[in-house]
Amino acid sequence: MDGRMEVLARAREQIQQCMKCGNCQAVCPLYLETRHEGAVARGKIRMAVDVLEGRLQPTAELEERFGLCLTCKACEKNCPCGVKCVEIVLAARAALAATAGLPVAKKIAFAGLRARRLFDGGLRLGAKMQGLALKRVPAPDARRPSRAARFPIIGLDMRRVIPELAAVPLRDQYEEFNPAYGPAERTVAFFTGCVNNYVYTDAGRAIVEVLRANGCNVVLPMEQHCCGAPVYTSGDLPLAVEMAEHNLAVFAEADRKYGLDRVVFACGTCVVSFAEQYPHGLPLGAEAKARAEALAAKSTDVHPLLIEIGALEKPMGRVERKVTYHDSCHLARSVHVTAEPRQVLKAIPGVEFVEMKDADRCCGGAGSFSLTHYELSRAVTAKKAASIRATGADTATTGCPGCRMTIEDGLAQANMDQPTLHPAMLLYEAYVKAGTLKP
Ligand code: SF4
Ligand code: SF4
């Protein structure tokens, strides 16, 4: 066997567990759109066997076929044999990237992502210049400006509606150490993630403020960088390791300096990187692995933390909204956070919570998937928009900024004007209305 197929060979045990029953077909969002066996877990497992046994050669075309997966884990949840299908898909992508190489567009994008300062500078410049390449369009949420391309841009469909980059990134709005309002009971570091830092600063601010109002010192390590998930899921393992090691060093230093009780996340994908990929998925060196295990034990999505610190018992004003909630695949199926966001929403006076059909069905975003396969992604997102419409809710919520961006686009495409918010933003609003927090 080709030595470069080692990564895939390590997934052989998982591959052999598949009994080809086809249960995964019933739940795979991409199979439901395409009716193509190559889109579903069983088909990809079959291809992985053929690659391992030399019947399929690692080519760019094969890479494209393994790219056809949202990594949503719906198949895993429905698999009677417990096959870790996403692990197999990611192993195949890594093996193919190492042999056939990454597509040129991804190579360029990842080269930009690799250099933290360049990436940061590029997004700041983008915030200033976004009016040149993008035009303002009516937004799904009238309070948030949105944009669409003025002319064809690689990777951006001209129909797509995207939120504006924030004028001031979240981490620039705070110090590294932000003391609790009142006596401090714990110190938490906030891994903001790229989208909450550069786009959805409204969600980030709400989280920092609500935590500070509940006895948390909030540390925002300024040197943190993208968690590396787009790189990891595309199969570029060496760069994913480099990015993980950077973040682990930054947060280990914050832990040494401030004595962290928790590391908190407001993004399903980022929390999975720290809680799952860093300690278990990536081939890290011994020092980074020890850091990864220590930080994984402290890592939590923000919703369970809000409940734990008593944030739902603070005085709250009424927030008169009919609200529904979309489960991010990563939050629901990787770190099993489903009850807590609903608990947060239901605790807010005035909020009428209404469950949508298939709340945990993937929204179709899946990181760069929606850039490379917009048509297919859009078809999946349209189903999410229809589920939201059927609830009659005036507000959609989700715990993941990637899903938020996808749903905002889906609602805009469906001519719907419901805002899509992080649940903590409604908690913040309730705190402000009660005078628990100043606006
Ligand atoms: S449900 Fe599981 S065992 Fe059945 S075909 Fe899909 S991956 Fe294989
Ligand atoms: S992870 Fe999601 S998109 Fe990929 S095969 Fe499984 S169900 Fe289909």
Short mmCIF file of C-alpha atoms and ligand atoms in Angstrom, two decimals:
data_model
loop_
_atom_site.label_atom_id
_atom_site.label_comp_id
_atom_site.label_asym_id
_atom_site.label_seq_id
_atom_site.Cartn_x
_atom_site.Cartn_y
_atom_site.Cartn_z
CA MET A 1 0.00 0.00 0.00
CA ASP A 2 1.07 3.55 -0.76
CA GLY A 3 2.68 4.90 2.42
CA ARG A 4 0.80 8.18 1.96
CA MET A 5 -2.46 6.31 2.54
CA GLU A 6 -1.44 5.67 6.16
CA VAL A 7 -4.02 8.10 7.56
CA LEU A 8 -6.82 6.35 5.73
CA ALA A 9 -5.53 2.93 6.74
CA ARG A 10 -5.85 4.00 10.37
CA ALA A 11 -9.60 4.38 9.78
CA ARG A 12 -9.78 0.81 8.44
CA GLU A 13 -11.32 -0.52 11.65
CA GLN A 14 -14.20 1.96 11.30
CA ILE A 15 -14.55 1.16 7.60
CA GLN A 16 -14.87 -2.54 8.32
CA GLN A 17 -17.74 -1.98 10.76
CA CYS A 18 -20.09 -0.79 8.00
CA MET A 19 -22.57 -3.55 7.14
CA LYS A 20 -23.94 -1.59 4.14
CA CYS A 21 -27.50 -1.49 5.52
CA GLY A 22 -28.20 1.94 4.04
CA ASN A 23 -29.79 3.39 7.20
CA CYS A 24 -27.66 6.46 6.67
CA GLN A 25 -29.51 7.26 3.44
CA ALA A 26 -32.68 8.22 5.27
CA VAL A 27 -31.03 11.07 7.16
CA CYS A 28 -28.21 12.35 4.94
CA PRO A 29 -29.18 15.89 3.83
CA LEU A 30 -27.04 15.63 0.72
CA TYR A 31 -28.42 12.25 -0.31
CA LEU A 32 -31.93 13.64 0.10
CA GLU A 33 -31.06 16.41 -2.37
CA THR A 34 -28.98 14.44 -4.85
CA ARG A 35 -30.24 10.83 -4.56
CA HIS A 36 -26.64 9.97 -5.33
CA GLU A 37 -25.00 7.07 -3.49
CA GLY A 38 -21.66 8.89 -3.56
CA ALA A 39 -23.12 11.60 -1.31
CA VAL A 40 -24.13 9.28 1.50
CA ALA A 41 -21.87 7.67 4.12
CA ARG A 42 -22.24 4.15 2.69
CA GLY A 43 -21.10 5.29 -0.74
CA LYS A 44 -18.11 7.14 0.65
CA ILE A 45 -17.12 4.16 2.78
CA ARG A 46 -17.25 2.00 -0.37
CA MET A 47 -14.95 4.51 -2.13
CA ALA A 48 -12.59 4.50 0.88
CA VAL A 49 -12.30 0.70 0.59
CA ASP A 50 -11.53 1.01 -3.13
CA VAL A 51 -8.85 3.61 -2.44
CA LEU A 52 -7.26 1.42 0.24
CA GLU A 53 -7.29 -1.63 -1.99
CA GLY A 54 -5.88 0.25 -4.97
CA ARG A 55 -8.97 0.07 -7.21
CA LEU A 56 -9.41 3.86 -7.11
CA GLN A 57 -6.48 6.19 -7.65
CA PRO A 58 -6.18 9.37 -5.56
CA THR A 59 -7.17 12.07 -8.02
CA ALA A 60 -8.64 15.55 -7.85
CA GLU A 61 -11.95 14.07 -9.01
CA LEU A 62 -11.98 11.65 -6.11
CA GLU A 63 -11.14 14.52 -3.77
CA GLU A 64 -14.19 16.32 -5.12
CA ARG A 65 -16.34 13.28 -4.35
CA PHE A 66 -15.13 13.10 -0.76
CA GLY A 67 -15.77 16.84 -0.58
CA LEU A 68 -19.46 16.07 -0.94
CA CYS A 69 -20.16 15.79 2.79
CA LEU A 70 -21.37 18.33 5.34
CA THR A 71 -19.64 16.38 8.17
CA CYS A 72 -22.96 16.81 9.98
CA LYS A 73 -22.88 13.33 11.59
CA ALA A 74 -26.57 12.69 10.92
CA CYS A 75 -25.49 9.35 9.41
CA GLU A 76 -23.55 8.45 12.57
CA LYS A 77 -26.56 9.13 14.74
CA ASN A 78 -28.66 6.78 12.59
CA CYS A 79 -26.05 4.06 12.13
CA PRO A 80 -26.85 0.77 13.92
CA CYS A 81 -23.17 -0.24 13.83
CA GLY A 82 -21.79 2.94 15.40
CA VAL A 83 -19.59 3.66 12.38
CA LYS A 84 -17.74 6.97 12.74
CA CYS A 85 -18.45 8.01 9.17
CA VAL A 86 -17.05 11.54 9.49
CA GLU A 87 -13.76 10.16 10.78
CA ILE A 88 -13.54 8.06 7.58
CA VAL A 89 -14.40 11.03 5.33
CA LEU A 90 -11.81 13.24 7.04
CA ALA A 91 -9.17 10.49 6.87
CA ALA A 92 -9.87 10.09 3.14
CA ARG A 93 -9.63 13.84 2.59
CA ALA A 94 -6.32 13.97 4.46
CA ALA A 95 -4.94 11.05 2.42
CA LEU A 96 -6.06 12.62 -0.86
CA ALA A 97 -4.74 16.06 0.06
CA ALA A 98 -1.37 14.46 0.79
CA THR A 99 -1.31 12.73 -2.60
CA ALA A 100 -3.39 14.69 -5.12
CA GLY A 101 -2.84 18.05 -3.33
CA LEU A 102 -5.45 20.65 -2.39
CA PRO A 103 -7.41 22.63 -5.00
CA VAL A 104 -5.67 25.92 -5.91
CA ALA A 105 -8.38 28.10 -4.32
CA LYS A 106 -7.99 26.31 -0.99
CA LYS A 107 -4.20 26.50 -1.20
CA ILE A 108 -4.43 30.27 -1.59
CA ALA A 109 -7.06 30.64 1.14
CA PHE A 110 -5.09 28.53 3.61
CA ALA A 111 -1.85 30.37 2.87
CA GLY A 112 -3.70 33.54 3.97
CA LEU A 113 -5.11 31.79 7.02
CA ARG A 114 -1.71 30.48 8.05
CA ALA A 115 -0.26 33.95 8.61
CA ARG A 116 -2.27 35.24 11.59
CA ARG A 117 -1.29 38.89 11.25
CA LEU A 118 -1.88 38.89 7.49
CA PHE A 119 -5.28 37.26 8.01
CA ASP A 120 -6.20 39.78 10.70
CA GLY A 121 -4.96 42.71 8.60
CA GLY A 122 -6.80 41.41 5.55
CA LEU A 123 -10.12 41.27 7.40
CA ARG A 124 -9.63 44.74 8.89
CA LEU A 125 -8.87 46.08 5.45
CA GLY A 126 -11.86 44.13 4.13
CA ALA A 127 -14.10 45.86 6.69
CA LYS A 128 -12.97 49.25 5.32
CA MET A 129 -13.14 48.29 1.64
CA GLN A 130 -16.18 45.98 1.59
CA GLY A 131 -18.25 48.62 -0.19
CA LEU A 132 -16.06 48.36 -3.30
CA ALA A 133 -16.65 44.70 -4.13
CA LEU A 134 -19.92 44.22 -2.27
CA LYS A 135 -23.13 46.18 -2.39
CA ARG A 136 -25.61 46.66 0.43
CA VAL A 137 -28.81 44.66 0.03
CA PRO A 138 -32.01 44.41 2.08
CA ALA A 139 -31.08 42.16 4.98
CA PRO A 140 -33.08 39.33 6.54
CA ASP A 141 -32.73 41.24 9.81
CA ALA A 142 -33.44 44.87 9.01
CA ARG A 143 -31.11 45.97 11.85
CA ARG A 144 -28.06 44.24 10.40
CA PRO A 145 -26.54 45.45 7.15
CA SER A 146 -25.95 42.70 4.62
CA ARG A 147 -24.14 42.58 1.33
CA ALA A 148 -23.95 40.72 -1.96
CA ALA A 149 -21.27 40.69 -4.65
CA ARG A 150 -21.24 43.58 -7.17
CA PHE A 151 -19.42 41.44 -9.73
CA PRO A 152 -18.31 37.77 -9.92
CA ILE A 153 -15.91 36.90 -7.09
CA ILE A 154 -14.26 33.47 -6.80
CA GLY A 155 -16.08 31.40 -4.19
CA LEU A 156 -18.95 33.85 -3.73
CA ASP A 157 -22.22 33.24 -5.56
CA MET A 158 -23.74 36.56 -6.66
CA ARG A 159 -27.12 35.66 -5.15
CA ARG A 160 -25.63 35.04 -1.75
CA VAL A 161 -26.36 37.49 1.07
CA ILE A 162 -23.57 37.87 3.62
CA PRO A 163 -23.33 39.97 6.78
CA GLU A 164 -21.03 42.97 6.87
CA LEU A 165 -17.63 42.73 8.51
CA ALA A 166 -17.68 44.62 11.82
CA ALA A 167 -16.01 48.03 11.82
CA VAL A 168 -14.17 47.11 15.05
CA PRO A 169 -13.38 43.43 15.77
CA LEU A 170 -14.63 42.08 19.10
CA ARG A 171 -11.20 41.61 20.66
CA ASP A 172 -10.37 45.27 19.93
CA GLN A 173 -13.40 46.29 21.98
CA TYR A 174 -11.94 44.76 25.16
CA GLU A 175 -8.77 44.42 27.19
CA GLU A 176 -7.11 41.05 27.50
CA PHE A 177 -8.35 40.84 31.13
CA ASN A 178 -11.89 42.07 31.80
CA PRO A 179 -12.89 41.86 35.46
CA ALA A 180 -16.24 40.61 36.68
CA TYR A 181 -18.83 43.22 37.63
CA GLY A 182 -18.78 42.63 41.39
CA PRO A 183 -16.96 39.86 43.25
CA ALA A 184 -15.19 37.41 40.93
CA GLU A 185 -16.04 33.76 41.40
CA ARG A 186 -14.19 32.34 38.41
CA THR A 187 -11.98 33.26 35.48
CA VAL A 188 -12.88 32.13 31.98
CA ALA A 189 -11.01 32.60 28.72
CA PHE A 190 -13.16 33.26 25.65
CA PHE A 191 -12.12 31.67 22.37
CA THR A 192 -14.03 34.05 20.13
CA GLY A 193 -13.60 32.22 16.81
CA CYS A 194 -13.18 34.18 13.58
CA VAL A 195 -16.83 34.87 12.78
CA ASN A 196 -17.76 36.22 16.22
CA ASN A 197 -14.59 38.31 16.24
CA TYR A 198 -14.82 39.86 12.78
CA VAL A 199 -18.55 39.71 11.97
CA TYR A 200 -20.98 38.99 14.81
CA THR A 201 -19.51 41.20 17.49
CA ASP A 202 -23.08 41.67 18.81
CA ALA A 203 -23.11 38.03 19.98
CA GLY A 204 -19.57 38.26 21.34
CA ARG A 205 -20.31 41.41 23.36
CA ALA A 206 -23.50 39.91 24.78
CA ILE A 207 -21.56 36.88 25.99
CA VAL A 208 -18.70 38.84 27.54
CA GLU A 209 -21.12 41.18 29.33
CA VAL A 210 -23.46 38.46 30.60
CA LEU A 211 -20.50 36.46 31.92
CA ARG A 212 -19.07 39.53 33.69
CA ALA A 213 -22.47 40.20 35.26
CA ASN A 214 -22.34 36.68 36.69
CA GLY A 215 -19.05 36.78 38.58
CA CYS A 216 -16.72 35.84 35.71
CA ASN A 217 -13.46 37.54 34.92
CA VAL A 218 -13.29 37.23 31.13
CA VAL A 219 -9.91 36.80 29.46
CA LEU A 220 -9.65 37.41 25.71
CA PRO A 221 -6.21 36.10 24.65
CA MET A 222 -5.31 38.52 21.88
CA GLU A 223 -2.98 36.18 19.97
CA GLN A 224 -5.65 33.50 19.46
CA HIS A 225 -6.20 32.47 15.85
CA CYS A 226 -8.73 30.52 13.77
CA CYS A 227 -9.25 27.09 15.37
CA GLY A 228 -8.14 25.47 12.11
CA ALA A 229 -11.36 23.54 11.43
CA PRO A 230 -11.61 24.65 7.76
CA VAL A 231 -8.06 23.42 7.22
CA TYR A 232 -8.57 20.17 9.13
CA THR A 233 -11.83 19.28 7.41
CA SER A 234 -10.21 19.96 4.02
CA GLY A 235 -7.46 17.46 4.79
CA ASP A 236 -4.43 19.74 5.26
CA LEU A 237 -3.22 18.04 8.43
CA PRO A 238 0.23 19.67 8.71
CA LEU A 239 -1.30 23.18 8.71
CA ALA A 240 -4.11 22.09 11.06
CA VAL A 241 -1.46 20.86 13.51
CA GLU A 242 0.45 24.14 13.22
CA MET A 243 -2.69 26.17 13.98
CA ALA A 244 -3.72 23.92 16.86
CA GLU A 245 -0.26 24.18 18.41
CA HIS A 246 -0.42 27.98 18.19
CA ASN A 247 -3.81 28.18 19.93
CA LEU A 248 -2.82 25.64 22.56
CA ALA A 249 0.32 27.64 23.40
CA VAL A 250 -1.71 30.89 23.62
CA PHE A 251 -4.35 29.40 25.93
CA ALA A 252 -1.80 27.48 28.04
CA GLU A 253 -0.05 30.82 28.60
CA ALA A 254 -3.37 32.46 29.55
CA ASP A 255 -3.97 29.60 31.97
CA ARG A 256 -0.52 30.08 33.51
CA LYS A 257 -1.05 33.85 33.81
CA TYR A 258 -4.65 33.98 35.06
CA GLY A 259 -5.50 30.48 36.34
CA LEU A 260 -8.42 29.65 34.08
CA ASP A 261 -11.43 27.79 35.42
CA ARG A 262 -12.94 27.39 31.96
CA VAL A 263 -12.37 28.09 28.29
CA VAL A 264 -15.68 29.18 26.79
CA PHE A 265 -16.90 29.06 23.17
CA ALA A 266 -19.85 30.52 21.28
CA CYS A 267 -19.29 28.44 18.15
CA GLY A 268 -20.05 24.75 17.73
CA THR A 269 -17.11 24.21 15.40
CA CYS A 270 -14.53 25.91 17.62
CA VAL A 271 -15.59 24.01 20.75
CA VAL A 272 -15.29 20.73 18.84
CA SER A 273 -11.78 21.73 17.76
CA PHE A 274 -10.69 22.20 21.39
CA ALA A 275 -12.73 19.40 22.94
CA GLU A 276 -12.33 16.76 20.23
CA GLN A 277 -9.94 17.46 17.35
CA TYR A 278 -6.99 18.86 19.29
CA PRO A 279 -6.83 16.10 21.92
CA HIS A 280 -8.02 13.17 19.78
CA GLY A 281 -8.09 13.96 16.04
CA LEU A 282 -4.76 15.60 15.26
CA PRO A 283 -1.29 14.05 15.34
CA LEU A 284 0.19 16.53 17.84
CA GLY A 285 3.60 16.42 19.52
CA ALA A 286 3.81 15.33 23.19
CA GLU A 287 3.85 18.87 24.67
CA ALA A 288 0.91 20.08 22.56
CA LYS A 289 -1.02 16.89 23.29
CA ALA A 290 -0.65 17.40 27.05
CA ARG A 291 -1.87 21.00 26.64
CA ALA A 292 -4.74 19.82 24.45
CA GLU A 293 -5.91 17.34 27.08
CA ALA A 294 -5.69 19.90 29.89
CA LEU A 295 -7.58 22.57 27.93
CA ALA A 296 -10.17 20.11 26.58
CA ALA A 297 -11.14 19.31 30.16
CA LYS A 298 -11.92 23.01 30.72
CA SER A 299 -13.61 23.66 27.38
CA THR A 300 -17.33 24.32 27.29
CA ASP A 301 -19.97 25.84 25.08
CA VAL A 302 -21.38 28.99 26.63
CA HIS A 303 -24.93 27.68 27.27
CA PRO A 304 -24.06 25.01 29.90
CA LEU A 305 -21.77 27.56 31.55
CA LEU A 306 -24.55 30.17 31.74
CA ILE A 307 -26.76 27.67 33.55
CA GLU A 308 -23.95 26.54 35.84
CA ILE A 309 -23.11 30.07 36.99
CA GLY A 310 -26.74 30.95 37.73
CA ALA A 311 -27.19 33.38 34.83
CA LEU A 312 -30.84 32.40 34.48
CA GLU A 313 -31.60 33.47 38.04
CA LYS A 314 -30.60 37.14 37.61
CA PRO A 315 -33.31 39.83 37.28
CA MET A 316 -34.51 39.99 33.66
CA GLY A 317 -36.87 42.26 31.78
CA ARG A 318 -39.40 41.01 29.24
CA VAL A 319 -38.30 40.21 25.70
CA GLU A 320 -41.49 39.86 23.71
CA ARG A 321 -40.51 37.48 20.92
CA LYS A 322 -41.66 34.20 19.43
CA VAL A 323 -38.42 32.28 19.13
CA THR A 324 -37.23 29.05 17.54
CA TYR A 325 -33.81 27.40 17.81
CA HIS A 326 -31.62 25.62 15.24
CA ASP A 327 -29.17 22.99 16.56
CA SER A 328 -25.72 23.28 15.08
CA CYS A 329 -24.49 19.81 14.02
CA HIS A 330 -21.31 20.22 16.02
CA LEU A 331 -23.07 21.41 19.18
CA ALA A 332 -25.78 18.77 19.00
CA ARG A 333 -23.95 15.68 17.79
CA SER A 334 -20.35 16.24 18.84
CA VAL A 335 -20.60 17.95 22.23
CA HIS A 336 -24.27 17.08 22.92
CA VAL A 337 -25.47 20.59 23.79
CA THR A 338 -29.17 20.63 22.92
CA ALA A 339 -31.21 21.11 26.11
CA GLU A 340 -29.22 24.04 27.50
CA PRO A 341 -29.85 26.64 24.74
CA ARG A 342 -33.58 25.87 24.98
CA GLN A 343 -33.39 26.21 28.75
CA VAL A 344 -31.77 29.64 28.35
CA LEU A 345 -34.45 30.80 25.90
CA LYS A 346 -37.36 29.48 27.96
CA ALA A 347 -36.07 31.23 31.08
CA ILE A 348 -36.37 34.69 29.49
CA PRO A 349 -39.65 36.40 30.43
CA GLY A 350 -41.74 37.23 27.38
CA VAL A 351 -40.03 34.69 25.10
CA GLU A 352 -42.45 32.21 23.56
CA PHE A 353 -40.36 29.24 22.50
CA VAL A 354 -41.56 27.15 19.60
CA GLU A 355 -39.72 24.06 18.37
CA MET A 356 -39.09 23.79 14.63
CA LYS A 357 -39.35 20.54 12.65
CA ASP A 358 -35.98 18.79 12.32
CA ALA A 359 -34.22 21.41 14.44
CA ASP A 360 -31.02 19.35 14.35
CA ARG A 361 -31.01 18.91 10.57
CA CYS A 362 -27.91 20.55 9.07
CA CYS A 363 -28.50 24.10 7.82
CA GLY A 364 -26.33 23.38 4.77
CA GLY A 365 -23.46 25.70 5.66
CA ALA A 366 -20.70 23.31 6.78
CA GLY A 367 -17.92 25.90 6.57
CA SER A 368 -16.40 26.11 3.13
CA PHE A 369 -18.95 23.62 1.71
CA SER A 370 -21.40 26.44 1.11
CA LEU A 371 -18.72 28.32 -0.82
CA THR A 372 -17.67 25.40 -3.00
CA HIS A 373 -21.18 23.88 -3.48
CA TYR A 374 -23.54 26.84 -3.12
CA GLU A 375 -26.37 25.35 -5.19
CA LEU A 376 -26.53 22.18 -3.13
CA SER A 377 -25.99 24.02 0.12
CA ARG A 378 -28.78 26.44 -0.79
CA ALA A 379 -31.21 23.57 -1.36
CA VAL A 380 -30.46 22.23 2.13
CA THR A 381 -30.77 25.74 3.65
CA ALA A 382 -34.13 26.26 1.93
CA LYS A 383 -35.52 23.37 3.99
CA LYS A 384 -34.29 25.05 7.17
CA ALA A 385 -35.94 28.33 6.14
CA ALA A 386 -39.20 26.43 5.51
CA SER A 387 -39.01 24.85 8.98
CA ILE A 388 -38.51 28.29 10.53
CA ARG A 389 -41.40 29.75 8.53
CA ALA A 390 -43.72 26.93 9.65
CA THR A 391 -43.19 27.80 13.33
CA GLY A 392 -44.48 31.34 12.84
CA ALA A 393 -41.50 32.53 14.93
CA ASP A 394 -40.42 36.15 14.56
CA THR A 395 -36.86 35.32 15.66
CA ALA A 396 -34.54 32.43 14.77
CA THR A 397 -31.67 31.53 17.10
CA THR A 398 -28.65 29.27 16.90
CA GLY A 399 -25.53 28.71 18.99
CA CYS A 400 -23.15 28.74 16.03
CA PRO A 401 -22.09 31.79 14.00
CA GLY A 402 -21.50 29.68 10.88
CA CYS A 403 -25.10 28.43 11.04
CA ARG A 404 -26.24 31.99 11.76
CA MET A 405 -24.62 33.21 8.56
CA THR A 406 -26.10 30.36 6.52
CA ILE A 407 -29.59 30.79 7.98
CA GLU A 408 -29.49 34.55 7.42
CA ASP A 409 -28.79 33.86 3.76
CA GLY A 410 -31.47 31.15 3.62
CA LEU A 411 -34.07 33.51 5.10
CA ALA A 412 -33.08 36.26 2.69
CA GLN A 413 -33.39 33.85 -0.26
CA ALA A 414 -36.86 32.90 1.01
CA ASN A 415 -37.86 36.57 1.39
CA MET A 416 -38.19 36.23 5.14
CA ASP A 417 -37.15 38.99 7.54
CA GLN A 418 -36.72 37.18 10.86
CA PRO A 419 -33.42 38.03 12.56
CA THR A 420 -31.08 35.15 13.43
CA LEU A 421 -29.45 35.63 16.84
CA HIS A 422 -27.35 33.80 19.42
CA PRO A 423 -29.56 32.91 22.45
CA ALA A 424 -27.18 34.83 24.75
CA MET A 425 -28.14 38.01 22.87
CA LEU A 426 -31.71 37.65 24.14
CA LEU A 427 -30.42 37.06 27.66
CA TYR A 428 -28.35 40.23 27.34
CA GLU A 429 -31.43 42.12 26.13
CA ALA A 430 -33.40 40.84 29.15
CA TYR A 431 -30.57 41.92 31.51
CA VAL A 432 -30.48 45.40 29.98
CA LYS A 433 -34.25 45.76 30.25
CA ALA A 434 -34.09 44.87 33.95
CA GLY A 435 -31.11 47.16 34.59
CA THR A 436 -28.95 44.12 35.48
CA LEU A 437 -26.54 45.33 32.79
CA LYS A 438 -26.00 48.75 31.29
CA PRO A 439 -26.44 48.86 27.47
S1 SF4 B 1 -25.95 3.19 8.49
FE1 SF4 B 1 -23.88 2.68 9.17
S2 SF4 B 1 -23.65 0.49 8.77
FE2 SF4 B 1 -25.44 1.18 7.59
S3 SF4 B 1 -24.58 1.67 5.56
FE3 SF4 B 1 -24.61 3.58 6.73
S4 SF4 B 1 -22.55 3.67 7.65
FE4 SF4 B 1 -22.85 1.55 6.96
S1 SF4 B 2 -21.92 13.52 7.64
FE1 SF4 B 2 -23.92 14.35 6.95
S2 SF4 B 2 -23.60 14.91 4.78
FE2 SF4 B 2 -21.87 13.56 5.38
S3 SF4 B 2 -22.54 11.52 4.78
FE3 SF4 B 2 -23.14 11.76 6.94
S4 SF4 B 2 -25.25 12.53 6.88
FE4 SF4 B 2 -24.39 12.80 4.80
#
